[in-house]
Each structure stands twice: as C-alpha cells, then as structure tokens.
CSV table of C-alpha atoms in Angstrom, one decimal:
chain,number,residue,atom,x,y,z
A,644,TYR,CA,73.5,99.3,100.9
A,645,SER,CA,70.1,97.6,100.9
A,646,ASN,CA,71.1,94.5,103.0
A,647,PHE,CA,73.5,96.3,105.3
A,648,ILE,CA,72.2,98.9,107.8
A,649,ASP,CA,74.7,101.1,109.7
A,650,ASP,CA,72.3,103.8,110.9
A,651,LEU,CA,69.0,103.4,112.6
A,652,ARG,CA,66.7,106.1,114.0
A,653,VAL,CA,64.6,105.0,117.0
A,654,TYR,CA,62.2,106.6,119.5
A,655,VAL,CA,62.8,105.9,123.2
A,656,ARG,CA,60.6,106.9,126.1
A,657,GLY,CA,61.1,106.3,129.8
A,658,GLY,CA,58.0,105.1,131.8
A,659,THR,CA,55.7,107.5,133.6
A,660,GLY,CA,55.9,107.4,137.4
A,661,GLY,CA,53.1,106.0,139.6
A,662,MET,CA,50.5,108.1,141.4
A,663,GLY,CA,51.2,109.1,145.0
A,664,TYR,CA,48.7,108.6,148.0
A,665,PRO,CA,47.9,112.0,149.5
A,666,ASN,CA,46.1,110.8,152.6
A,667,LEU,CA,49.0,108.7,153.9
A,668,GLY,CA,51.9,110.4,152.1
A,669,GLY,CA,52.6,107.4,149.9
A,670,GLU,CA,55.0,107.7,147.0
A,671,GLY,CA,54.4,106.3,143.5
A,672,GLY,CA,57.0,104.1,141.9
A,673,ARG,CA,59.5,105.5,139.4
A,674,GLY,CA,58.9,104.8,135.7
A,675,GLY,CA,61.1,102.2,134.1
A,676,ASP,CA,64.2,103.2,132.1
A,677,VAL,CA,65.2,102.4,128.5
A,678,TRP,CA,68.7,100.8,128.1
A,679,PHE,CA,70.8,99.9,125.1
A,680,VAL,CA,72.9,96.8,125.8
A,681,ALA,CA,75.7,95.7,123.5
A,682,ARG,CA,75.4,92.1,122.5
A,683,GLU,CA,77.4,90.0,120.0
A,684,ARG,CA,75.7,88.5,116.9
A,685,THR,CA,73.1,91.4,116.9
A,686,THR,CA,72.6,93.6,113.9
A,687,LEU,CA,70.7,96.9,113.3
A,688,LYS,CA,68.8,95.0,110.5
A,689,SER,CA,67.5,92.4,113.1
A,690,ILE,CA,66.4,95.3,115.4
A,691,ARG,CA,64.5,96.9,112.5
A,692,GLU,CA,62.9,93.5,111.5
A,693,LYS,CA,61.9,92.7,115.1
A,694,TYR,CA,60.6,96.2,116.0
A,695,PRO,CA,59.3,97.7,112.7
A,696,GLN,CA,57.8,100.7,114.7
A,697,LYS,CA,61.3,101.4,116.1
A,698,ARG,CA,59.7,102.6,119.4
A,699,PHE,CA,60.9,101.5,122.8
A,700,VAL,CA,58.9,102.4,125.8
A,701,ALA,CA,59.5,101.4,129.4
A,702,GLY,CA,56.9,100.4,131.9
A,703,THR,CA,54.8,102.7,134.2
A,704,GLY,CA,55.6,102.9,137.9
A,705,ALA,CA,53.1,101.3,140.3
A,706,ASN,CA,50.7,103.6,142.1
A,707,SER,CA,51.0,104.1,145.9
A,708,SER,CA,48.2,102.3,147.8
A,709,VAL,CA,47.2,101.4,151.4
A,710,LYS,CA,48.8,98.0,150.9
A,711,ALA,CA,52.0,99.4,149.4
A,712,LEU,CA,52.7,103.0,150.3
A,713,LYS,CA,55.9,102.9,148.2
A,714,GLY,CA,54.9,101.9,144.7
A,715,GLU,CA,57.2,99.5,142.7
A,716,LYS,CA,59.4,100.8,139.9
A,717,GLY,CA,58.2,100.3,136.3
A,718,LYS,CA,59.7,97.6,134.2
A,719,ASP,CA,62.9,98.6,132.3
A,720,CYS,CA,63.1,98.2,128.6
A,721,GLU,CA,66.4,96.6,127.3
A,722,VAL,CA,67.3,96.9,123.6
A,723,HIS,CA,70.1,94.6,122.4
A,724,VAL,CA,72.4,96.5,120.0
A,725,PRO,CA,75.5,95.4,118.1
A,726,LEU,CA,79.1,96.2,119.3
A,727,GLY,CA,80.6,99.4,117.8
A,728,ILE,CA,77.5,101.5,118.2
A,729,SER,CA,77.6,105.3,118.7
A,730,VAL,CA,74.4,106.8,120.1
A,731,LEU,CA,73.7,110.3,118.6
A,732,ASP,CA,70.9,112.7,119.5
A,733,ASP,CA,68.8,114.3,116.8
A,734,ASP,CA,71.4,117.1,116.3
A,735,GLY,CA,74.1,114.6,115.5
A,736,LYS,CA,75.9,115.0,118.8
A,737,GLN,CA,77.4,111.8,120.3
A,738,ILE,CA,75.9,111.0,123.7
A,739,GLY,CA,77.3,107.5,124.2
A,740,GLU,CA,79.0,104.5,122.7
A,741,LEU,CA,79.0,100.8,123.2
A,742,ASN,CA,82.1,98.8,122.2
A,743,ALA,CA,82.2,95.7,124.3
A,744,ALA,CA,79.6,93.0,125.0
A,745,GLY,CA,77.6,93.8,128.1
A,746,GLU,CA,78.2,97.5,128.0
A,747,ARG,CA,75.0,99.5,128.8
A,748,PHE,CA,73.8,103.0,127.9
A,749,LEU,CA,70.8,104.7,129.6
A,750,ALA,CA,68.8,106.0,126.6
A,751,ALA,CA,65.7,107.3,128.4
A,752,ARG,CA,65.2,107.8,132.2
A,753,GLY,CA,61.9,107.0,133.8
A,754,GLY,CA,59.8,109.7,135.4
A,755,LEU,CA,59.6,110.2,139.2
A,756,GLY,CA,56.6,108.8,141.1
A,757,GLY,CA,54.0,111.1,142.7
A,758,SER,CA,55.1,112.4,146.2
A,759,LEU,CA,54.7,115.4,148.5
A,760,ALA,CA,57.2,117.3,146.4
A,761,THR,CA,55.1,116.9,143.2
A,762,ASN,CA,51.8,117.3,144.9
A,763,PHE,CA,51.5,113.5,144.6
A,764,LEU,CA,51.2,113.7,140.8
A,765,PRO,CA,53.6,111.5,138.8
A,766,CYS,CA,56.2,112.8,136.3
A,767,LYS,CA,56.5,111.7,132.7
A,768,GLY,CA,59.6,109.8,131.6
A,769,GLN,CA,62.3,111.2,129.3
A,770,ARG,CA,61.5,110.9,125.6
A,771,ARG,CA,63.7,111.5,122.6
A,772,THR,CA,64.7,110.3,119.1
A,773,VAL,CA,68.2,108.9,118.8
A,774,HIS,CA,70.4,107.5,116.0
A,775,LEU,CA,72.2,104.2,116.4
A,776,ASP,CA,75.3,104.7,114.3
A,777,LEU,CA,77.3,101.5,113.6
A,778,LYS,CA,81.1,101.6,113.0
A,779,LEU,CA,82.5,98.2,112.3
A,780,ILE,CA,85.1,96.9,114.8
A,781,ALA,CA,87.9,94.9,113.1
A,782,ASP,CA,91.6,94.3,113.7
A,783,VAL,CA,92.4,95.2,110.1
A,784,GLY,CA,90.6,97.5,107.6
A,785,LEU,CA,91.3,97.1,103.9
A,786,VAL,CA,91.7,100.5,102.3
A,787,GLY,CA,92.0,101.1,98.5
A,788,PHE,CA,90.4,102.5,95.4
A,789,PRO,CA,87.8,100.5,93.5
A,790,ASN,CA,89.1,97.4,91.7
A,791,ALA,CA,92.4,97.3,93.6
A,792,GLY,CA,91.6,93.7,94.5
A,793,LYS,CA,90.4,94.1,98.1
A,794,SER,CA,87.5,91.6,97.8
A,795,SER,CA,89.7,89.0,96.0
A,796,LEU,CA,92.3,89.4,98.8
A,797,LEU,CA,89.7,89.0,101.5
A,798,SER,CA,88.4,85.8,99.9
A,799,LYS,CA,92.1,84.5,99.7
A,800,ILE,CA,93.1,85.1,103.3
A,801,SER,CA,89.7,84.3,105.0
A,802,HIS,CA,86.6,82.3,104.7
A,803,ALA,CA,84.5,85.3,103.6
A,804,LYS,CA,82.9,85.1,100.1
A,805,PRO,CA,82.5,88.7,98.9
A,806,GLU,CA,81.1,89.4,95.4
A,807,ILE,CA,84.0,89.8,92.9
A,808,ALA,CA,83.7,91.3,89.4
A,809,ASN,CA,85.8,93.2,86.9
A,810,TYR,CA,84.0,96.5,87.3
A,811,ALA,CA,84.9,99.3,89.7
A,812,PHE,CA,82.3,99.3,92.4
A,813,THR,CA,81.8,95.6,93.3
A,814,THR,CA,81.8,96.1,97.0
A,815,ILE,CA,78.8,98.3,98.0
A,816,GLN,CA,78.7,97.2,101.6
A,817,PRO,CA,81.3,96.3,104.2
A,818,GLU,CA,82.4,92.7,104.4
A,819,LEU,CA,83.9,91.0,107.4
A,820,GLY,CA,86.2,88.0,107.2
A,821,LYS,CA,88.4,86.2,109.8
A,822,ILE,CA,91.9,84.9,109.2
A,823,MET,CA,92.4,81.6,111.1
A,824,TYR,CA,95.9,80.6,112.2
A,825,ALA,CA,97.3,77.2,113.1
A,826,ASP,CA,97.4,78.1,116.8
A,827,TYR,CA,93.7,79.1,116.6
A,828,LYS,CA,94.4,82.8,116.8
A,829,GLN,CA,91.8,84.8,114.7
A,830,ILE,CA,92.2,88.2,113.1
A,831,SER,CA,89.2,90.0,111.8
A,832,VAL,CA,89.5,91.9,108.5
A,833,ALA,CA,87.0,94.4,107.1
A,834,ASP,CA,86.8,94.9,103.4
A,835,LEU,CA,85.3,98.4,103.1
A,836,PRO,CA,83.7,100.0,100.0
A,837,GLY,CA,86.2,101.5,97.6
A,838,LEU,CA,87.2,105.1,98.2
A,839,ILE,CA,87.3,107.6,95.4
A,840,GLU,CA,88.9,111.0,95.2
A,841,GLY,CA,86.9,113.5,97.2
A,842,ALA,CA,85.5,110.8,99.6
A,843,HIS,CA,86.3,113.0,102.6
A,844,ALA,CA,83.7,115.5,101.2
A,845,ASN,CA,81.2,112.7,101.0
A,846,LYS,CA,81.6,112.0,97.3
A,847,GLY,CA,80.7,108.5,96.3
A,848,MET,CA,80.2,106.5,99.5
A,849,GLY,CA,82.3,109.0,101.3
A,850,HIS,CA,81.5,109.0,105.0
A,851,LYS,CA,79.7,105.7,104.8
A,852,PHE,CA,83.1,104.2,104.1
A,853,LEU,CA,85.4,106.4,106.1
A,854,LYS,CA,83.5,106.0,109.4
A,855,HIS,CA,84.1,102.3,109.4
A,856,VAL,CA,87.9,102.9,109.2
A,857,GLU,CA,87.8,104.7,112.6
A,858,ARG,CA,87.3,101.5,114.6
A,859,THR,CA,89.8,99.3,112.9
A,860,LYS,CA,93.1,98.8,114.8
A,861,GLN,CA,95.3,98.8,111.8
A,862,LEU,CA,95.1,99.7,108.1
A,863,LEU,CA,96.1,97.5,105.1
A,864,LEU,CA,96.3,99.6,102.0
A,865,VAL,CA,95.8,97.6,98.8
A,866,VAL,CA,97.2,99.2,95.7
A,867,ASP,CA,97.2,98.1,92.0
A,868,ILE,CA,100.8,98.1,90.9
A,869,SER,CA,99.8,99.2,87.4
A,870,GLY,CA,98.0,102.3,88.7
A,871,PHE,CA,94.3,103.3,88.8
A,872,GLN,CA,91.8,105.1,86.7
A,873,LEU,CA,88.1,105.2,87.8
A,874,SER,CA,86.7,106.1,84.3
A,875,MET,CA,87.7,107.7,81.0
A,876,LYS,CA,86.7,111.1,82.4
A,877,THR,CA,89.1,110.9,85.4
A,878,GLN,CA,92.8,111.2,85.5
A,879,PHE,CA,95.1,108.1,85.6
A,880,ARG,CA,97.0,107.7,88.8
A,881,THR,CA,100.2,105.7,89.3
A,882,ALA,CA,100.6,103.4,92.3
A,883,PHE,CA,102.6,106.0,94.1
A,884,GLU,CA,100.0,108.7,93.4
A,885,THR,CA,97.3,106.3,94.6
A,886,ILE,CA,99.0,105.8,98.0
A,887,LEU,CA,99.3,109.5,98.5
A,888,LEU,CA,95.7,110.1,97.5
A,889,LEU,CA,94.4,107.4,99.8
A,890,THR,CA,96.5,109.0,102.6
A,891,LYS,CA,95.1,112.4,101.8
A,892,GLU,CA,91.5,111.2,101.9
A,893,LEU,CA,92.0,109.5,105.3
A,894,GLU,CA,93.8,112.6,106.6
A,895,LEU,CA,91.1,115.1,105.4
A,896,TYR,CA,88.4,113.0,107.0
A,897,LYS,CA,90.1,112.5,110.4
A,898,GLU,CA,93.8,113.2,111.0
A,899,GLU,CA,94.1,110.4,113.6
A,900,LEU,CA,93.5,107.8,110.9
A,901,VAL,CA,97.0,108.5,109.5
A,902,THR,CA,98.6,107.6,112.9
A,903,LYS,CA,97.2,104.1,112.9
A,904,PRO,CA,99.7,101.3,112.2
A,905,ALA,CA,99.6,100.5,108.5
A,906,LEU,CA,100.8,97.9,106.0
A,907,LEU,CA,100.9,98.1,102.2
A,908,ALA,CA,99.9,95.3,99.9
A,909,ILE,CA,101.0,95.8,96.3
A,910,ASN,CA,98.6,93.7,94.2
A,911,LYS,CA,98.5,92.3,90.7
A,912,MET,CA,102.2,91.4,90.6
A,913,ASP,CA,101.3,88.8,87.9
A,914,LEU,CA,100.8,91.6,85.3
A,915,PRO,CA,103.5,92.4,82.7
A,916,CYS,CA,106.0,95.2,83.8
A,917,ALA,CA,104.9,94.7,87.4
A,918,LYS,CA,108.5,94.1,88.5
A,919,ASP,CA,109.8,97.3,87.0
A,920,ASN,CA,106.9,99.3,88.4
A,921,LEU,CA,107.6,97.8,91.8
A,922,ASP,CA,111.2,98.8,91.7
A,923,GLU,CA,110.2,102.4,90.8
A,924,LEU,CA,107.6,102.5,93.6
A,925,MET,CA,110.0,101.2,96.3
A,926,THR,CA,112.4,104.0,95.3
A,927,GLN,CA,109.6,106.6,95.6
A,928,LEU,CA,108.4,105.2,98.9
A,929,GLU,CA,111.9,105.4,100.4
A,930,ASN,CA,112.0,109.2,100.0
A,931,PRO,CA,108.4,110.3,99.0
A,932,GLN,CA,109.2,114.0,99.5
A,933,ASP,CA,111.7,113.9,96.6
A,934,PHE,CA,108.8,113.1,94.2
A,935,PHE,CA,106.2,115.6,95.5
A,936,HIS,CA,107.1,118.0,92.7
A,937,LEU,CA,105.5,115.6,90.2
A,938,LEU,CA,102.1,116.0,91.9
A,939,GLU,CA,99.5,118.8,92.2
A,940,GLU,CA,99.7,120.5,95.6
A,941,GLU,CA,96.2,119.4,96.7
A,942,MET,CA,97.2,115.8,96.3
A,943,ILE,CA,100.0,115.9,98.8
A,944,PRO,CA,99.1,114.9,102.4
A,945,GLU,CA,100.5,116.7,105.4
A,946,ASN,CA,101.9,113.4,106.8
A,947,THR,CA,102.8,110.4,104.9
A,948,LEU,CA,101.9,106.9,106.2
A,949,GLU,CA,104.8,104.9,107.7
A,950,PHE,CA,104.3,101.3,106.5
A,951,ARG,CA,105.4,98.6,108.8
A,952,GLU,CA,105.7,96.2,105.9
A,953,VAL,CA,105.4,96.4,102.1
A,954,ILE,CA,104.3,93.1,100.6
A,955,PRO,CA,104.1,92.4,96.9
A,956,ILE,CA,101.1,90.0,96.2
A,957,SER,CA,99.0,88.6,93.5
A,958,THR,CA,95.5,87.5,94.4
A,959,TYR,CA,95.4,85.8,91.0
A,960,THR,CA,98.4,83.5,91.4
A,961,GLY,CA,98.5,83.5,95.3
A,962,GLU,CA,102.0,85.0,95.4
A,963,GLY,CA,102.8,86.7,98.7
A,964,ILE,CA,99.5,85.8,100.4
A,965,GLU,CA,101.0,83.6,103.1
A,966,GLU,CA,103.7,86.2,103.8
A,967,LEU,CA,101.0,88.9,104.1
A,968,LYS,CA,99.1,86.8,106.6
A,969,THR,CA,102.3,86.3,108.7
A,970,CYS,CA,103.0,90.1,108.5
A,971,LEU,CA,99.5,90.9,109.7
A,972,ARG,CA,99.8,88.5,112.6
A,973,LYS,CA,103.1,89.9,113.6
A,974,SER,CA,101.9,93.5,113.4
A,975,ILE,CA,98.7,92.8,115.4
A,976,ASP,CA,100.7,90.9,118.1
A,977,GLU,CA,103.3,93.8,118.4
A,978,GLN,CA,100.5,96.3,118.8
A,979,ALA,CA,98.8,94.2,121.5
A,980,GLU,CA,102.1,93.9,123.3
A,981,GLN,CA,102.7,97.6,123.1
A,982,VAL,CA,99.2,98.3,124.5
A,983,ASN,CA,99.8,95.8,127.4
A,984,GLU,CA,103.2,97.4,128.1
A,985,GLU,CA,101.6,100.9,128.3
A,986,TYR,CA,98.8,99.5,130.6
A,987,ARG,CA,101.4,97.9,132.9
A,988,LYS,CA,103.4,101.2,133.1
A,989,GLU,CA,100.2,103.1,133.8
A,990,LYS,CA,99.3,100.7,136.7
A,991,LEU,CA,102.8,100.8,138.1
A,992,LEU,CA,102.7,104.7,138.1
A,993,LEU,CA,99.4,104.7,139.8
A,994,LEU,CA,100.8,102.3,142.5
A,995,GLN,CA,103.8,104.5,143.0
A,996,THR,CA,101.8,107.7,143.3
A,997,SER,CA,99.3,106.1,145.7
A,998,LYS,CA,102.2,105.0,148.0
C-alpha cells in the first residue's frame, strides 16, 4: 500500500477570535473556519506531500479598535480533498462525507470575538484530530479472489496498466480504469485487491478492500472457471463455491453490498475442460439452493446474488471481452434510467402533495 493512501490523520484548528474594545463596547472579529472542499484530481498522497505536518489552522479574528469597532473575521483555511472522502472523528464516528466536486464540510469552527458577553475576551477556535477516509467512487467494482484475472481484465477493457503476474497477490492497491465507448460515454472500473476467505474479519487486506466496494454502483464478480486455491494449506474451491464465498464475504461485511446490481464474468475459458465446467456451473447457478448440501454451513450466504448477466470470457484470447463491455454499458444505463425514473416520481409526488 506504499504508493496509495486511503486514510490520513490530520489536525484542524479554527482561528481564535479578536479582542473586544471595552471602552466603546467594540466586538472582536470571529476566528476563521477550517473547511474541507472536495476537488477532482486531488489525492490524499498529494495532501501529505504538500502539508507534511498535517496541521490546518485558520486565521485569527481582527481586534476591535477605535477605527473599526467591529473587528474583521479571520481568514478561513480551505483544504482540497479527493471525492469519496468520509470524515471521521478520533473515535471512528463518521461526522461528514464529500462525494461530489465542490461539496464542503466545516471541519473546525472559529472562536467568537471578544464582546460584552465574554467580558471582551476572545474565545479559542474548535480544535480536533480527524481521519480522512477515502472510498473509491467507481461505476463498477471488480470483485474476486486473488489470481482470478481481474488485473488482466482491467487492462483488456480499459487503458489502465495494472501489474500482472502469475502469483496470487499481484494487486496490492486499488487500480482505476475507464472504458471508452464509441459515443464517448465513459464507465469507470475499479480493480480492487483480491479478497480471501475471512476478509470480513479483516484477514489479509480485509477492510482495506471491502470499504472500496461500498461506493461502487455495480459489482462485477470475476471467477476462475477451473476453481481457486490460495495455497497448499488451504482448501480447493470450485467456481460455484467461489461465487458463494465471495457473496458471503460481502454480506458479512455489509449486507447492503449484496443488493447492488451484479454481473458475473467467468474467466479462463481457454483452459481445457472449461466448457464442461461452465455447463455444470450454469446448472448450479439456476437453482443454487439445490447444491447447498455440498457445502459447509458457514459458507452459505443468507442471500444469493442475482446476476444480471453471466458472461464467459478469456483475458488470454480476448473471447467475450466485447460482449462484457456491452453488458456493462447496458447495465449501467438501465440503472441510471431507474434512478431518474424514481427521481421523477418523487418530484411528481412532492408537487401533488404541495397542491
């Protein structure tokens, strides 16, 4: 995770107010505020490099004087942060979030200036330590166990160039790519570090991976048709078992993740016996409950994922890649249309009730 930062602890302090003027009842200016402002093309790494002390302090309010009985407010401090930031206090409680460019969050309020109510003495500004927690925002999140071929798939469908190797944990930091279509539509895809069994309990990269899934609109499960085994010490899992285990990990971390629209890419169709394995898998996916007796109870999820499409692919030969891109586009467009329709109905209902 050395080059990618998704959590940054910073100190923020609002400015102290200005002194009041007792003889003439003058009020000191309020201290400045510290604001977090969401801006595109900003990273937590760039904030750390630009402000190594990670301290953000707003300006002090101006003192009241004979020339200006009402002192001027102190200068605000604005910190540009990436989109997809959750602001947490030191206890881990979320106190705000910034998802769209231009959104602002008041991190520390400035102190009041000296006045009759405070015996003309100024108040100090709010001070606290907060965590900036980044969750990637993407249209599609690639979900799969290590070595399922997620990085290879991302390099095939977008211009991203993730590291690809034949050992399990190639991807150790999230990678973002964009699929470009002929009509200039773009879909962002996040390749997230490989899950392992027990990720919900923070094993492996656990929560570092799973928190990024939260902000993706849809899931694309990538599964090796020949099954998966992390090491000689761990149990071999068939493609069907892999799908159920992935669903279980998502469900145990946060139940809402299983309600996201999902597609399934069956990778490595160029391997021998892939066709037979696919036929068996499709039969199992039609009625998954009929095959639950083959699995240990703790592997079975409460709810199974409903896949909008199941696409057999091979990142080695390129089979099914174009079809997958078309399916992703269709699914994203349908979801956007559904959201727009719900928004229109909501507005119409508001108009009717206001009348």
